[in-house]
Amino acid sequence: MTAGDWLPLLLIVPMLGAAGILAAGRVPNLREGVTVVTSLLLFWVVVQLAMSGAEPRWVLTEPLPGLQLALSPEPLGLLFALIASGLWIVTSVYAFGYMRAKHEAKQTRFYAFFALSIGAAMGVAMAANLFTLFVFYEALTLSTYPLVAHHGDDKARAGARTYLRILLGTSIGLLLPAIIWTHQLAGTGEFTPGGILAGHAGPTVAGVLLVLYVLGVGKAAVMPVHRWLPAAMVAPTPVSALLHAVAVVKAGVFVILKLVVYVFGMEFLAGVPLERALLWLAGFTVVAASTVALRQDNLKRLLAYSTIGQLSYVVMAALTLGTTAGLAAALHIAAHAVAKITLFFTAGSIYVASGKTQVSQLDGIGRRMPVTMTAFTVAALSMIGLPPTVGFISKWMILQGALEADQLFVVLVLVVSTALNAGYFMPIIHRAFFRPERAVAREHGEAPPPMVAALVVTAFLTLLGALAADILVSTLAPVMTAGSSG
Amino acid sequence: MTGLEHYNYWIVIALMMSGLYALIARGNLIRKLIGLNIFQASVFLLYISVGFVRDGAAPILAPGVDSYSNPLPHVLILTAIVVGVATTALGLALAVRIHGAYGTIDDDQLDRQRD
Amino acid sequence: MMEELIDVLLLAALLLVALQVIGSRGLVAAIMTFGAFSLVCAGLFVTLDAVDVAFTEAAVGAGVATLLMLAALQRCGGESEAAPRVHWGALVVVLGVGGLLVWGTLDLPPVGEADNPAHQHVAPRYLEQSGVEIGIPNVVTSVLASYRGFDTLGEVVVIFTAGLGVWLLLSSRRREEGE
Amino acid sequence: MILEHAQVLVVALPLLAVPVCALLPSRRWPGQFATLVAWAVLGFAVLLMAGVAEQGVLRYQLGGWAPPWGIEYRLDAMAALVQLLLALIAAVVFPYAARSLADEVDDGRVGGIFAALLLLLTGLLGIVATGDAFNVFVFLEISSLSGYALIAMGRRRRALVASFRYLIMGTVGATFFLIGLGLLYALTGTLNMDDLATRMPPLSASPTAQTALVFIVAGIGLKAAVFPLHQWLPDAYAEAPPAVAAFMAATATKVALYVLARFLFGVFGLEQLLEVPALQSALQGLAVAGMLAGSLLAMRAMDIGRILALSSVAQVGYILLGFALFSTAGLAAGLVHLFNHALMKAALFLALGAIVHRVGSGDLSRLEGVAHAMPWTMAAFMMGALSLIGVPLTAGFVGKWYLILAVVEQGQWWLVMAMLVASILSVVYLWRIVEVLYRRPAVLPARHEAPALLLLPTLLLAVANLVMGMHATPLVEWSMRASASLLGAGS
């Protein structure tokens, strides 16, 4: 098999998986088996593609002259595909424990749409041009909608409606015009190292375009288009993990990074005045979201606001411009993915095991659930940016990139937000391990084994990532250099 | 020669507008159709006025006559008159059915009866 | 000159009749006055040299249409109407449309001039050739039946369509019974 | 031999079939007969399309009289496209109607109803086929009268009122058109559209010509339901029998828009259009107002038929906007959207008809959970809805894409924003329907799919939306060609 043959499998495997899940719906064990096999298969396909090192191109269809629906791997896309498909395996395992323990209804539909949304995420990752990106971006929104609305009650529907309204609204209202405008200016929407807009757009037009793109990619949750993320907290925890770590928000920041590198080109973007304003907006989002998170008592909401802040780190790093900052942005996507999925896994485990959802209820829980809370601690350290975690390395690189680019503002944001991050994570760890347990509502230990296993794996990845960061950086470096010198 | 060059047109326009006014302003469906007929008949007059040639004869070929009125508008209007009466007939049939279904043919009262 | 005088007077009369139709109390009166309107129209067509149109208008407009209206009115019952009020919206629309039309006719060539563009193109051939090509003296009939025969076919289809529609509407009383 | 006369046969065939159809006994025969006729018409339309592709413009002199003295049939790329669209929609909707209409009316009238449907088709085909302006009026009235009669066949008594109001408005529109024609005739002495086009340029500054333009645009705009002349449309399409609504929504307004484009660009021409003060901005303003008003009204309507009808008002706005750009790209985009909108609206109305057939109502409050009973019908509805929103890879996307490109070409960003706002509004009003239909009621309805004869045409059109979204190139290229030939080299 040549590398080109692997590309269609990225879409076919999840779709066949979804079909298989529906077919096996009556037999839960078989259905779960299909899910795991599909996820493993998909991960294996992505690894094969990454190992081959080739950059083939697969054109699904050409609906309009010059407008292709095409997939083509490149290092950034492979990174995102690896994260999404890899974490899908873990999330599936976790979901078996969670969904069964909570006796959730409609599990077949849940796993089927889960598989479809992973397929859409693969499409986003490998999109060869803006049009393809848009198609799969919307497909991702639509395929995750039933997951967010899973509970089917009024609250879930209202949350899902907000989710849909903001994501569809921004993508149709801002992203689509930006894409069409880009086509009009550059005559193409193909992702090209070094960008396609240089020489076709003046600094003002490029600035307006950048604003449209950054706000139009609502999944990146830059304020003021972040409100869908807390609203989507009505979903079951594995969905939150999917949204925050595996596919949705990652797709958002990934798209912005891809746009900066392949559509604008870093060098061209440096001459765009409005670019600074967006950098400040991202920086503001980091600080503001962290401040809001400080005041949350509901653990999942706290994590949601923490995500908004962490995503804007990536956007901020991407907009800092420069090789180091670009690499830092890519690395932080990975770092945040493994750490945040661990945190959501622990939140879900706590809920399943003890029924607790609020931070203020967690006194002494570390003694009942030592494994879970240790994993939580590792992930929280990564969030704050402390060694020996991968979060430390990515944050350090953002700092380096900021210094290289003489962006004192970014440095300042980093310092303040790190303090804020510590401010909301440290008290939780302190409560869990050092405060005595209050009145015991019910006896409980750890969550079901699949859940614990999943969160241990992701916590290990958080540590392991620190060691693997080098490989990642050296793989991605050529892309960023092409971006800043091309 | 006189101030009457466009007299035909202007009276025709006044006629059209009185028909159009009746059609919009009156609530009774049959009256609306009467308004419509006046409106259309005035448009027919407009065409015939366009086709008129002073001192010309009706367009029936006769020896010794060399100036005729324009026959083409006559042809068109013959068709249009028939189309107009066909429309009126259909409209009246509808009015009869509406009366059967609602007990009234007044537009305002129809709106008050919700289904 | 005489012709023009008749034309002027008939047009003025027509306007008066039209206003009478609109202002009349009672539907029967309105329909009858409308019949009169059609007859005056037919008279005008004669003075404007459109004899065929005049016959048709007298037969179809004054005759058939009026009869149809009376028949319909009979089936709808003599309904009492609200007294007519001035409808300001309609007045605005009518004055706007009328104003536009007056402006639009300002540069039309005067009525009746033999060298108007309408008489220079297409029509002359009918007058000159139809006697030879078709062979009947009435040019209107020639054009109707031959040059623009397809319009006439369409006209027949229109009548058929209306007839079909009326039949579809009046052949069933199911709806009324159902409600 | 047959090929030579195909241009006339395509109109004559359904016309000749009318009396036969009216006299056919039994419930089923008229529908089946009309279906066969529609398929034959489709065959002719395809042949003619090939002929136009080869020869450019096809001409046929009726009765052998040369234009401008006789009436000429004239088929260019734009006309051939609309003709094919009419034939396609008829070929798909007639078999559907054969089942749904035959179930709705009492025995004696089935033949008459299909005769009226054939007359409607004849009228619309005639409008597209002819090259004579007055002939357009005659065929417009054939299609209108049969349309009024068909709308009045709706299930509720409200259909009668809707039909009457449409009759009044429609006749006023046709009469406005007639006034415009009269003024043009007074100026030029001709009725042949090509002949008119050659005689118009020296007259471009004449108030009479400009007034004629305004009256023709207003009259045809009324038939096309251009805002604010659209009031007749929501009632008419919501009350008509669903098969009739599907056919008319897909064809009648489209043909009116075709006539509008024909007169704007094929008779008056760009120079003349630019001469009329504020015409372009007025048309663009009306287009945008229609897009927004139609969508906003649709958000508040409760009846699905009404929602779909109001969305047509919005979609007519998109098409008109393409025309109002006065550019080759804009006209082409308008034509692409005209074609595709017919596909999606027909699919949606047919799906609605299948639902009404089973549930007996199109009112949102009574349709909770219907999707679980009729999954295939709903799949077709979803497809149509996605296409209407303009989701990529559906037909609806293609027209909007080219429309936006054409607007951007002129740098009119406010128009882009208006289009996108209207698109987002369409998401909202369609999502309302989808949400209700998929909501689970307390008692889940049993599986009760529509009969195959209703389902198959619906699914066929749904698939057509996908196919036209994935392989849009032929349609796009044909529309570009039609637009370029209509606007001439001068634009």
CSV table of C-alpha atoms in Angstrom, one decimal, chain C:
chain,number,residue,atom,x,y,z
C,1,MET,CA,-62.5,67.4,-36.4
C,2,MET,CA,-65.9,65.9,-35.8
C,3,GLU,CA,-64.3,62.6,-35.1
C,4,GLU,CA,-62.1,64.2,-32.5
C,5,LEU,CA,-65.0,65.9,-30.8
C,6,ILE,CA,-66.8,62.6,-30.4
C,7,ASP,CA,-63.7,61.0,-29.1
C,8,VAL,CA,-63.2,63.7,-26.5
C,9,LEU,CA,-66.8,63.6,-25.4
C,10,LEU,CA,-67.0,59.8,-25.3
C,11,LEU,CA,-63.8,59.6,-23.2
C,12,ALA,CA,-65.1,62.2,-20.7
C,13,ALA,CA,-68.4,60.2,-20.6
C,14,LEU,CA,-66.5,57.0,-20.0
C,15,LEU,CA,-64.6,58.5,-17.0
C,16,LEU,CA,-67.9,59.7,-15.5
C,17,VAL,CA,-69.4,56.2,-15.9
C,18,ALA,CA,-66.4,54.6,-14.4
C,19,LEU,CA,-66.6,56.9,-11.4
C,20,GLN,CA,-70.3,56.1,-11.2
C,21,VAL,CA,-69.5,52.3,-11.1
C,22,ILE,CA,-67.1,52.8,-8.3
C,23,GLY,CA,-69.3,55.0,-6.3
C,24,SER,CA,-72.5,53.2,-6.9
C,25,ARG,CA,-74.6,51.8,-4.0
C,26,GLY,CA,-75.7,48.3,-4.4
C,27,LEU,CA,-74.0,45.5,-6.4
C,28,VAL,CA,-76.7,45.2,-9.0
C,29,ALA,CA,-76.5,48.8,-9.9
C,30,ALA,CA,-72.7,48.5,-10.0
C,31,ILE,CA,-72.9,45.6,-12.5
C,32,MET,CA,-75.4,47.3,-14.7
C,33,THR,CA,-73.4,50.5,-14.8
C,34,PHE,CA,-70.3,48.4,-15.6
C,35,GLY,CA,-72.3,47.0,-18.6
C,36,ALA,CA,-72.9,50.6,-19.7
C,37,PHE,CA,-69.2,51.3,-19.3
C,38,SER,CA,-68.4,48.5,-21.7
C,39,LEU,CA,-70.9,49.8,-24.2
C,40,VAL,CA,-69.4,53.3,-24.2
C,41,CYS,CA,-66.0,51.6,-24.5
C,42,ALA,CA,-67.2,49.8,-27.6
C,43,GLY,CA,-68.4,53.1,-29.0
C,44,LEU,CA,-65.0,54.6,-28.5
C,45,PHE,CA,-63.4,51.7,-30.2
C,46,VAL,CA,-65.6,52.4,-33.2
C,47,THR,CA,-64.5,56.1,-33.3
C,48,LEU,CA,-60.9,54.8,-33.1
C,49,ASP,CA,-61.4,52.7,-36.2
C,50,ALA,CA,-61.3,49.4,-34.3
C,51,VAL,CA,-64.6,47.9,-35.4
C,52,ASP,CA,-63.7,44.3,-34.7
C,53,VAL,CA,-62.6,45.2,-31.2
C,54,ALA,CA,-65.8,47.2,-30.7
C,55,PHE,CA,-68.0,44.2,-31.6
C,56,THR,CA,-66.1,41.9,-29.3
C,57,GLU,CA,-66.2,44.4,-26.4
C,58,ALA,CA,-69.9,44.9,-26.9
C,59,ALA,CA,-70.5,41.1,-27.0
C,60,VAL,CA,-68.0,39.9,-24.5
C,61,GLY,CA,-67.5,42.8,-22.2
C,62,ALA,CA,-71.0,44.3,-22.0
C,63,GLY,CA,-72.7,41.1,-22.7
C,64,VAL,CA,-71.0,37.9,-21.4
C,65,ALA,CA,-69.1,39.5,-18.5
C,66,THR,CA,-72.1,41.4,-17.2
C,67,LEU,CA,-74.3,38.3,-17.4
C,68,LEU,CA,-71.7,36.2,-15.6
C,69,MET,CA,-71.5,38.8,-12.8
C,70,LEU,CA,-75.2,38.9,-12.4
C,71,ALA,CA,-75.4,35.1,-12.3
C,72,ALA,CA,-72.6,35.0,-9.7
C,73,LEU,CA,-74.3,37.7,-7.7
C,74,GLN,CA,-77.5,35.7,-7.7
C,75,ARG,CA,-75.8,32.6,-6.3
C,76,CYS,CA,-74.0,34.7,-3.7
C,77,GLY,CA,-77.2,36.5,-2.6
C,78,GLY,CA,-77.7,40.2,-2.5
C,79,GLU,CA,-75.3,41.0,0.3
C,80,SER,CA,-75.4,44.4,1.9
C,81,GLU,CA,-72.2,46.3,1.7
C,82,ALA,CA,-70.4,48.6,4.0
C,83,ALA,CA,-70.6,52.2,2.7
C,84,PRO,CA,-67.5,53.1,0.7
C,85,ARG,CA,-64.8,54.9,2.6
C,86,VAL,CA,-61.8,56.7,1.2
C,87,HIS,CA,-59.0,54.2,1.2
C,88,TRP,CA,-55.9,56.4,1.6
C,89,GLY,CA,-53.4,53.6,0.9
C,90,ALA,CA,-55.0,52.8,-2.3
C,91,LEU,CA,-55.1,56.5,-3.2
C,92,VAL,CA,-51.4,56.8,-2.7
C,93,VAL,CA,-50.7,53.7,-4.8
C,94,VAL,CA,-53.0,54.9,-7.6
C,95,LEU,CA,-51.6,58.4,-7.7
C,96,GLY,CA,-48.1,57.1,-7.7
C,97,VAL,CA,-48.7,54.6,-10.5
C,98,GLY,CA,-50.8,57.2,-12.5
C,99,GLY,CA,-48.2,59.9,-12.1
C,100,LEU,CA,-45.5,57.6,-13.4
C,101,LEU,CA,-47.7,56.7,-16.4
C,102,VAL,CA,-48.4,60.3,-17.2
C,103,TRP,CA,-44.7,61.0,-17.1
C,104,GLY,CA,-44.1,58.0,-19.3
C,105,THR,CA,-46.5,59.2,-21.9
C,106,LEU,CA,-45.1,62.7,-22.2
C,107,ASP,CA,-42.7,61.9,-24.9
C,108,LEU,CA,-45.0,59.5,-26.7
C,109,PRO,CA,-45.8,60.8,-30.2
C,110,PRO,CA,-49.2,62.5,-30.4
C,111,VAL,CA,-52.2,60.2,-30.8
C,112,GLY,CA,-53.2,59.6,-34.4
C,113,GLU,CA,-50.2,60.9,-36.3
C,114,ALA,CA,-49.6,58.7,-39.3
C,115,ASP,CA,-45.8,58.8,-39.0
C,116,ASN,CA,-45.8,57.4,-35.4
C,117,PRO,CA,-43.1,54.7,-35.0
C,118,ALA,CA,-45.8,52.1,-34.2
C,119,HIS,CA,-47.2,52.6,-37.7
C,120,GLN,CA,-43.8,52.4,-39.5
C,121,HIS,CA,-42.7,48.9,-38.6
C,122,VAL,CA,-44.3,45.5,-39.0
C,123,ALA,CA,-47.9,46.9,-39.5
C,124,PRO,CA,-47.3,48.3,-43.0
C,125,ARG,CA,-46.5,44.9,-44.3
C,126,TYR,CA,-49.8,43.5,-43.0
C,127,LEU,CA,-51.7,46.4,-44.8
C,128,GLU,CA,-49.7,46.0,-48.0
C,129,GLN,CA,-49.3,42.3,-48.3
C,130,SER,CA,-52.1,40.5,-46.5
C,131,GLY,CA,-54.5,41.1,-49.3
C,132,VAL,CA,-52.2,39.1,-51.6
C,133,GLU,CA,-50.8,36.7,-49.0
C,134,ILE,CA,-54.0,35.8,-47.3
C,135,GLY,CA,-56.6,37.0,-49.6
C,136,ILE,CA,-59.3,38.5,-47.4
C,137,PRO,CA,-60.0,42.2,-47.0
C,138,ASN,CA,-60.2,42.4,-43.2
C,139,VAL,CA,-56.5,42.8,-42.2
C,140,VAL,CA,-57.4,42.2,-38.5
C,141,THR,CA,-58.8,38.8,-39.4
C,142,SER,CA,-55.8,38.0,-41.5
C,143,VAL,CA,-53.3,38.8,-38.8
C,144,LEU,CA,-55.4,37.1,-36.2
C,145,ALA,CA,-55.8,33.9,-38.1
C,146,SER,CA,-52.5,33.7,-39.9
C,147,TYR,CA,-49.5,35.9,-39.0
C,148,ARG,CA,-50.3,35.7,-35.3
C,149,GLY,CA,-52.4,32.6,-35.4
C,150,PHE,CA,-50.5,31.1,-32.5
C,151,ASP,CA,-51.8,33.9,-30.2
C,152,THR,CA,-55.3,33.0,-31.3
C,153,LEU,CA,-54.7,29.4,-30.5
C,154,GLY,CA,-53.4,30.5,-27.1
C,155,GLU,CA,-56.6,32.5,-26.7
C,156,VAL,CA,-58.7,29.5,-27.3
C,157,VAL,CA,-56.6,27.6,-24.7
C,158,VAL,CA,-57.2,30.4,-22.2
C,159,ILE,CA,-60.9,30.0,-22.6
C,160,PHE,CA,-60.7,26.3,-22.3
C,161,THR,CA,-58.5,26.7,-19.2
C,162,ALA,CA,-61.0,29.0,-17.6
C,163,GLY,CA,-63.9,26.7,-18.5
C,164,LEU,CA,-62.0,23.8,-17.0
C,165,GLY,CA,-61.3,25.8,-13.9
C,166,VAL,CA,-64.9,26.9,-13.4
C,167,TRP,CA,-66.0,23.3,-13.9
C,168,LEU,CA,-63.5,22.0,-11.3
C,169,LEU,CA,-64.7,24.6,-8.9
C,170,LEU,CA,-68.4,24.3,-9.3
C,171,SER,CA,-68.7,20.6,-9.9
C,172,SER,CA,-68.2,19.7,-6.3
C,173,ARG,CA,-70.0,20.9,-3.2
C,174,ARG,CA,-68.1,18.6,-1.0
C,175,ARG,CA,-66.3,21.3,0.9
C,176,GLU,CA,-69.4,23.2,1.9
C,177,GLU,CA,-71.0,20.1,3.2
C,178,GLY,CA,-67.9,19.2,5.2
C,179,GLU,CA,-67.8,22.4,7.1
